[in-house]
PDB file of C-alpha atoms in Angstrom:
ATOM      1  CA  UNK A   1       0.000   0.000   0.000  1.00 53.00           C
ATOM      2  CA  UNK A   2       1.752   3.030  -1.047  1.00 61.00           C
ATOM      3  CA  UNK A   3       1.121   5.798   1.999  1.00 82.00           C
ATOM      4  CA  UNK A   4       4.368   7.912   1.711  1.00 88.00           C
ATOM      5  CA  UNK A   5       3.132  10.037  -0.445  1.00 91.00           C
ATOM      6  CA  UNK A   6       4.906  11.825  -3.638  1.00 94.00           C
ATOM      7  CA  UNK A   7       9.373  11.010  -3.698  1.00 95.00           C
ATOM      8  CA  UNK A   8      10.703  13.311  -6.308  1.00 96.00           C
ATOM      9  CA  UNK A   9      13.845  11.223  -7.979  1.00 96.00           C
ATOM     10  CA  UNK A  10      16.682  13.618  -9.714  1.00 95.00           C
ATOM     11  CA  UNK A  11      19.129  12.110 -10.932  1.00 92.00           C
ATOM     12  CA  UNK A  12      20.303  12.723 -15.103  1.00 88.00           C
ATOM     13  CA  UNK A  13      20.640   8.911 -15.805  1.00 87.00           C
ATOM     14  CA  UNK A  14      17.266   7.539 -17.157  1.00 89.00           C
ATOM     15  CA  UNK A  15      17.670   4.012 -16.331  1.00 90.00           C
ATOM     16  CA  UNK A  16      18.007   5.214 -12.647  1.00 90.00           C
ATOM     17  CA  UNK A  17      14.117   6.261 -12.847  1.00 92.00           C
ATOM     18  CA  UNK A  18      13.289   2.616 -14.424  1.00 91.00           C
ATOM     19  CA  UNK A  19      14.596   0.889 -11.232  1.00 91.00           C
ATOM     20  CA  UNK A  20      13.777   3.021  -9.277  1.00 92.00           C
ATOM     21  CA  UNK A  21      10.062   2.923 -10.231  1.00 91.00           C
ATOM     22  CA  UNK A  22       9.823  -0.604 -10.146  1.00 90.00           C
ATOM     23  CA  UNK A  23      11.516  -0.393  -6.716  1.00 91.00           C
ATOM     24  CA  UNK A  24       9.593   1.827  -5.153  1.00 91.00           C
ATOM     25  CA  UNK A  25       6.228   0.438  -5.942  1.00 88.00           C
ATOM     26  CA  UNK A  26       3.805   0.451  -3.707  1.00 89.00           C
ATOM     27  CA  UNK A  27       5.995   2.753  -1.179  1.00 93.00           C
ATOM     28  CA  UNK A  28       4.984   5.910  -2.559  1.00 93.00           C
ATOM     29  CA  UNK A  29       1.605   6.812  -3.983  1.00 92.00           C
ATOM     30  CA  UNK A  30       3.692   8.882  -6.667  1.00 93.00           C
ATOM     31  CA  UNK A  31       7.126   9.079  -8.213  1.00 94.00           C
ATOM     32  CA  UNK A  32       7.979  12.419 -10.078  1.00 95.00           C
ATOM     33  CA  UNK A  33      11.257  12.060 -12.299  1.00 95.00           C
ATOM     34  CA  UNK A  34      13.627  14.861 -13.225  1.00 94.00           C
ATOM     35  CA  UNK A  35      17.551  14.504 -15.423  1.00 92.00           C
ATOM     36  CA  UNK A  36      17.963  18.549 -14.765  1.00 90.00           C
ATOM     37  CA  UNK A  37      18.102  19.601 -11.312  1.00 92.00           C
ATOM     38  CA  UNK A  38      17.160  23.224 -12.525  1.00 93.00           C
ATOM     39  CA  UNK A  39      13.710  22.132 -13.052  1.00 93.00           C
ATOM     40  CA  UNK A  40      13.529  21.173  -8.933  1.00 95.00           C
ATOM     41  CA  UNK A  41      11.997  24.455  -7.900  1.00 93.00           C
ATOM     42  CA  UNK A  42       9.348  24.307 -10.338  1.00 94.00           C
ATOM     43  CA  UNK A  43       8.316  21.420  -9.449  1.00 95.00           C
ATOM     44  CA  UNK A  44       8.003  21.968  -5.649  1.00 94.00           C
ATOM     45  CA  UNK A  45       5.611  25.022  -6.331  1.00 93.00           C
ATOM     46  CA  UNK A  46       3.643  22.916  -8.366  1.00 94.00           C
ATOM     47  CA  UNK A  47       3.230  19.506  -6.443  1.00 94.00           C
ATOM     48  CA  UNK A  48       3.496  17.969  -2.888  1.00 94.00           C
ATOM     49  CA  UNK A  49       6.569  16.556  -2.247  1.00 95.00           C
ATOM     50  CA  UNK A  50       7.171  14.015   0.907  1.00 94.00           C
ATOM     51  CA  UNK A  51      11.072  13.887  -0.016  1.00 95.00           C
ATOM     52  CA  UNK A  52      13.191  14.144  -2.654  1.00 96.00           C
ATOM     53  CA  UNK A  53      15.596  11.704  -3.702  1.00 96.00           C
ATOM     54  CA  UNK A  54      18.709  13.810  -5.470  1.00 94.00           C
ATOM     55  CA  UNK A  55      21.984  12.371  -7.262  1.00 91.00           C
ATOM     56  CA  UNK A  56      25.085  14.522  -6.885  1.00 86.00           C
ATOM     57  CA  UNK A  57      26.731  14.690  -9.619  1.00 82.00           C
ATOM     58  CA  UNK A  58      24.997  16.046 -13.308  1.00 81.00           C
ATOM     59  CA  UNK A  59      27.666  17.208 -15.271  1.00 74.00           C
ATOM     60  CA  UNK A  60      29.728  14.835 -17.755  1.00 71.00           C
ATOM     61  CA  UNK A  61      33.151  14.163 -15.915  1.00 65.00           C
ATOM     62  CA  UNK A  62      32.238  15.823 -12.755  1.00 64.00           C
ATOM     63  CA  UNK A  63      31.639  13.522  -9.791  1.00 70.00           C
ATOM     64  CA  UNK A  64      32.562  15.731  -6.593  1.00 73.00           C
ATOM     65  CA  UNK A  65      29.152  16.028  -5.621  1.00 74.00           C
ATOM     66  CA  UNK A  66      29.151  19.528  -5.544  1.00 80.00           C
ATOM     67  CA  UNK A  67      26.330  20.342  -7.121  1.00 83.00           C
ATOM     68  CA  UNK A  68      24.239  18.237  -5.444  1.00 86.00           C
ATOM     69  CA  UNK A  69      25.341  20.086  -2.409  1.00 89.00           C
ATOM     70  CA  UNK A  70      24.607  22.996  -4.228  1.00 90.00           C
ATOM     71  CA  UNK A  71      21.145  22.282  -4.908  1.00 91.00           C
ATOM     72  CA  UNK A  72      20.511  20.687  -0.964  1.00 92.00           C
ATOM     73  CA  UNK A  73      21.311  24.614  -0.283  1.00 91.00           C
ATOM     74  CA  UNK A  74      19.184  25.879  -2.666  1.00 92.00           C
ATOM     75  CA  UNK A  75      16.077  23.390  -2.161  1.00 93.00           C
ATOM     76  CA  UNK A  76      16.050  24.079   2.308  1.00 90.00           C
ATOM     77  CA  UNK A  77      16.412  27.564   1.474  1.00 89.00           C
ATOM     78  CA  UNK A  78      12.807  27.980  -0.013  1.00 91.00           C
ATOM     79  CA  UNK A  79      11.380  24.543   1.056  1.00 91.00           C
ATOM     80  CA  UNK A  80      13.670  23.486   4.345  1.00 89.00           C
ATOM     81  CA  UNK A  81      11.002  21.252   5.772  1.00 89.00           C
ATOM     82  CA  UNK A  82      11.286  18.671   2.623  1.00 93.00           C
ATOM     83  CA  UNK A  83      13.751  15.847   3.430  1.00 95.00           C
ATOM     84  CA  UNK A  84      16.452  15.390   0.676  1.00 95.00           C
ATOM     85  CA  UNK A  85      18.070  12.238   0.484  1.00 95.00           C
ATOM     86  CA  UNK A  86      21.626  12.021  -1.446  1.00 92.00           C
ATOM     87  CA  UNK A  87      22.660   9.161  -3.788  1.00 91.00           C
ATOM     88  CA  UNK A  88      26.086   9.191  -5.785  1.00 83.00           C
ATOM     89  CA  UNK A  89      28.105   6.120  -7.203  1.00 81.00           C
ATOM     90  CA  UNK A  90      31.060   8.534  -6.126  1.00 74.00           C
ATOM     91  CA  UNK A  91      30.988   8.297  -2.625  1.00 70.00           C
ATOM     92  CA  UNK A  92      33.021   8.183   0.478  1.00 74.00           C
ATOM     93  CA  UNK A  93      32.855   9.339   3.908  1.00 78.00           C
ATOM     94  CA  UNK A  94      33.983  13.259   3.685  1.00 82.00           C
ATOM     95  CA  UNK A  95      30.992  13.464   0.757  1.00 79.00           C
ATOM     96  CA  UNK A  96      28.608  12.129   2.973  1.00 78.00           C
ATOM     97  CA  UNK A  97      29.315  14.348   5.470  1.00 83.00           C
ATOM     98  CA  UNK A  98      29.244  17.038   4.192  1.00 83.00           C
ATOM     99  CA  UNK A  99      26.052  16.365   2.154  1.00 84.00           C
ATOM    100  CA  UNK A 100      24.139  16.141   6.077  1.00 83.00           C
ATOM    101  CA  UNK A 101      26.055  19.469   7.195  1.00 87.00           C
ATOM    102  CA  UNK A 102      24.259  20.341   3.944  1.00 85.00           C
ATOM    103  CA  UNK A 103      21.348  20.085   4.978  1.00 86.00           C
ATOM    104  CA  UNK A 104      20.359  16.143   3.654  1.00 90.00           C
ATOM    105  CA  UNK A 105      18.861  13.908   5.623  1.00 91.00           C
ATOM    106  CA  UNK A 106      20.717  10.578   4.348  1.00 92.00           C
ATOM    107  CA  UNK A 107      23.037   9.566   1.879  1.00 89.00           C
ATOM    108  CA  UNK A 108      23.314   6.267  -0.389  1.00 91.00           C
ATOM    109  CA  UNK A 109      25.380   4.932  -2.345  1.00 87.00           C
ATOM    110  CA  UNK A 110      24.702   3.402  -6.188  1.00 86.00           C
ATOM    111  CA  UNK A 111      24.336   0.392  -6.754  1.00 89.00           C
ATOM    112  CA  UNK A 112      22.027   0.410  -3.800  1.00 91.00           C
ATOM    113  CA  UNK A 113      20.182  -2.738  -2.190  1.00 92.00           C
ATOM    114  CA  UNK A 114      16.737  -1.971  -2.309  1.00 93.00           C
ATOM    115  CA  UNK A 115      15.146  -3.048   0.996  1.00 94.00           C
ATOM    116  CA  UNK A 116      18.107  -0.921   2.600  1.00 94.00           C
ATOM    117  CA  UNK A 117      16.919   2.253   0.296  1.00 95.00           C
ATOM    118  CA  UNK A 118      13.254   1.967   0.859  1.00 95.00           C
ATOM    119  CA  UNK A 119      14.034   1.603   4.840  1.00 95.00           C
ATOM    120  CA  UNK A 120      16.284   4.786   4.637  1.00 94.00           C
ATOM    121  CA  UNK A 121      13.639   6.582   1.964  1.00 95.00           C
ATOM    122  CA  UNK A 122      10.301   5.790   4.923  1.00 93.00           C
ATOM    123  CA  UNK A 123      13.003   6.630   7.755  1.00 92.00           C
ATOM    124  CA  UNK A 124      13.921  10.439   6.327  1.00 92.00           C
ATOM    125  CA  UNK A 125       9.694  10.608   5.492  1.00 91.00           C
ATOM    126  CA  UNK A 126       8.883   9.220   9.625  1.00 88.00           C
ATOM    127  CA  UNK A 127      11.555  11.497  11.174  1.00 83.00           C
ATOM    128  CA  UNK A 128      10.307  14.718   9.368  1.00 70.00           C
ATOM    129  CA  UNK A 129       7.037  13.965  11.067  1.00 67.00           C
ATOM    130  CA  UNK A 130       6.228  14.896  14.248  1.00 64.00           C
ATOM    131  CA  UNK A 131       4.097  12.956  16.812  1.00 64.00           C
ATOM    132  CA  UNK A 132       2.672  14.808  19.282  1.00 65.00           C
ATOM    133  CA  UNK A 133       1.520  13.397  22.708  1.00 77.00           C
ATOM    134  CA  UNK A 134      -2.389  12.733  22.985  1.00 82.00           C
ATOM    135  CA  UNK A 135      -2.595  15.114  25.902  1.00 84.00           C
ATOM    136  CA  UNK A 136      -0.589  18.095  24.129  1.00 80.00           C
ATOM    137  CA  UNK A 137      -3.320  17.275  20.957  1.00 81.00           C
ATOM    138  CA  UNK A 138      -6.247  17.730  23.057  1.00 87.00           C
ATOM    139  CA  UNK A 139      -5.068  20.666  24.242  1.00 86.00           C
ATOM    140  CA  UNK A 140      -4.052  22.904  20.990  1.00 84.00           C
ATOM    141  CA  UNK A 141      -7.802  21.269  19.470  1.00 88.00           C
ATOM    142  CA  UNK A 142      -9.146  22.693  22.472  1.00 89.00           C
ATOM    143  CA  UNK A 143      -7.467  26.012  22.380  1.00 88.00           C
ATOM    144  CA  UNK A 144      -8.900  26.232  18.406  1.00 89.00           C
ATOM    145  CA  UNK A 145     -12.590  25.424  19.436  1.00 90.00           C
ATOM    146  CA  UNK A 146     -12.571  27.553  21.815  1.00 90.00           C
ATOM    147  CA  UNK A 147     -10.774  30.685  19.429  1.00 89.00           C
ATOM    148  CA  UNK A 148     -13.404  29.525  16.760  1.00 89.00           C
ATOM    149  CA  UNK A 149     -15.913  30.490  19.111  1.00 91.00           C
ATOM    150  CA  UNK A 150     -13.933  33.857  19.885  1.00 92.00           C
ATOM    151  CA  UNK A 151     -13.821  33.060  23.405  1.00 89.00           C
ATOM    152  CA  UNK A 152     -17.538  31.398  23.938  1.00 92.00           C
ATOM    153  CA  UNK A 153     -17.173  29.060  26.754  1.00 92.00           C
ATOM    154  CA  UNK A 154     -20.613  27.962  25.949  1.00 93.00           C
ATOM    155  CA  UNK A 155     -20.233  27.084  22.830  1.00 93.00           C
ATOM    156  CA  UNK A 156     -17.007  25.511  23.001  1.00 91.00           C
ATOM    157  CA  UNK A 157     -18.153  23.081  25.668  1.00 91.00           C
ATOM    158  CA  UNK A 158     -21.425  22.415  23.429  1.00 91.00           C
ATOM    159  CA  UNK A 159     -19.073  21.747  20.093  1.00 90.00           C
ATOM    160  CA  UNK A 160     -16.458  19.932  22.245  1.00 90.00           C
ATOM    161  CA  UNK A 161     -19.197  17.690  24.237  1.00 90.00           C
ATOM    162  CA  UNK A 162     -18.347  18.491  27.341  1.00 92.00           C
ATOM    163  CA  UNK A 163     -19.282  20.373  30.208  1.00 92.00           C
ATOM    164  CA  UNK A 164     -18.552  23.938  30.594  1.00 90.00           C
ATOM    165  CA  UNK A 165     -16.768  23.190  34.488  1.00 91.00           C
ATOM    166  CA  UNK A 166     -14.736  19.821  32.716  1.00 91.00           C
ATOM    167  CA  UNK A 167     -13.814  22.692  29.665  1.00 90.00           C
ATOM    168  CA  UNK A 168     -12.485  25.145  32.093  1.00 87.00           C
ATOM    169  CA  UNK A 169     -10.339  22.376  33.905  1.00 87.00           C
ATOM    170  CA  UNK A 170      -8.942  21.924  30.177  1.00 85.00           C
ATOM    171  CA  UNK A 171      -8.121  25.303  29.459  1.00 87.00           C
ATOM    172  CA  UNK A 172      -6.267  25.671  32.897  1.00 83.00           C
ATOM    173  CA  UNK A 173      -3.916  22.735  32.682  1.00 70.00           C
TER     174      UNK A 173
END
């Protein structure tokens, strides 16, 4: 069941996108795929993207990964709370690095194993997410009934189902 939403794969080799499409399968709901990393920022104005999957290296005879760091920079400074996830078939420990002081949230490595890519692909998508305790939920949805009904303690307690003593009890916690 694919429930992690859209993965945006750039990356200027074509066969990448084949594999990766028949990889990814049933993770993610949809796969967008781009060879020119120029066209990024376009597309995250015009769709919802859960993460994006980006290769480092796009120029012919280039493989310091610099413009993949490059674009990291480019992508948190306009969209910082989508998680980028490197991948280079050049890679070694300093690149890594400094693609997370970057701003990624994970790096791999081509050829990949693809049960270790999907688990690192959900893994950047789950720690982006935030999961709030039940108690602090209750709270800020009581706090927005109660400022929908511009301060009607009435009404809150009416639209919330409770009593207007067990609302006040709420508010003061």
């Amino acid at each position: 069941m694919a429930n992690y939403g859209t993965i945006l794969v750039v990356d200027d080799n074509t066969s990448i996108f084949t594999t990766l499409e028949i990889c990814l399968d049933g993770v993610f709901e949809k796969i967008i795929t781009l060879t020119k990393p120029e066209n990024i920022l376009k597309i995250l104005e015009q769709e919802k993207i859960s993460l994006i999957l980006l290769d480092m290296n796009f120029s012919l005879g280039v493989n310091n990964g610099q413009e993949g760091l490059l674009w990291v920079q480019a992508i948190h400074r306009r969209h910082p709370d989508i998680p980028i996830v490197l991948m280079t078939a050049y890679a070694d420990i300093r690149l890594a690095v400094r693609g997370l002081k970057s701003g990624a949230v994970d790096f791999v490595t081509k050829p990949w194993d693809n049960h270790e890519l999907i688990r690192t692909l959900k893994d950047a998508i789950d720690a982006n997410d935030v999961v709030l305790p039940l108690e602090k939920m209750e709270e800020e949805h009581v706090r927005k009934v109660v400022d929908r009904c511009h301060g009607n303690i009435s009404k809150a307690a009416e639209l919330l189902e409770i009593s207007r003593q067990r609302l006040y009890k709420k508010l003061k916690k």
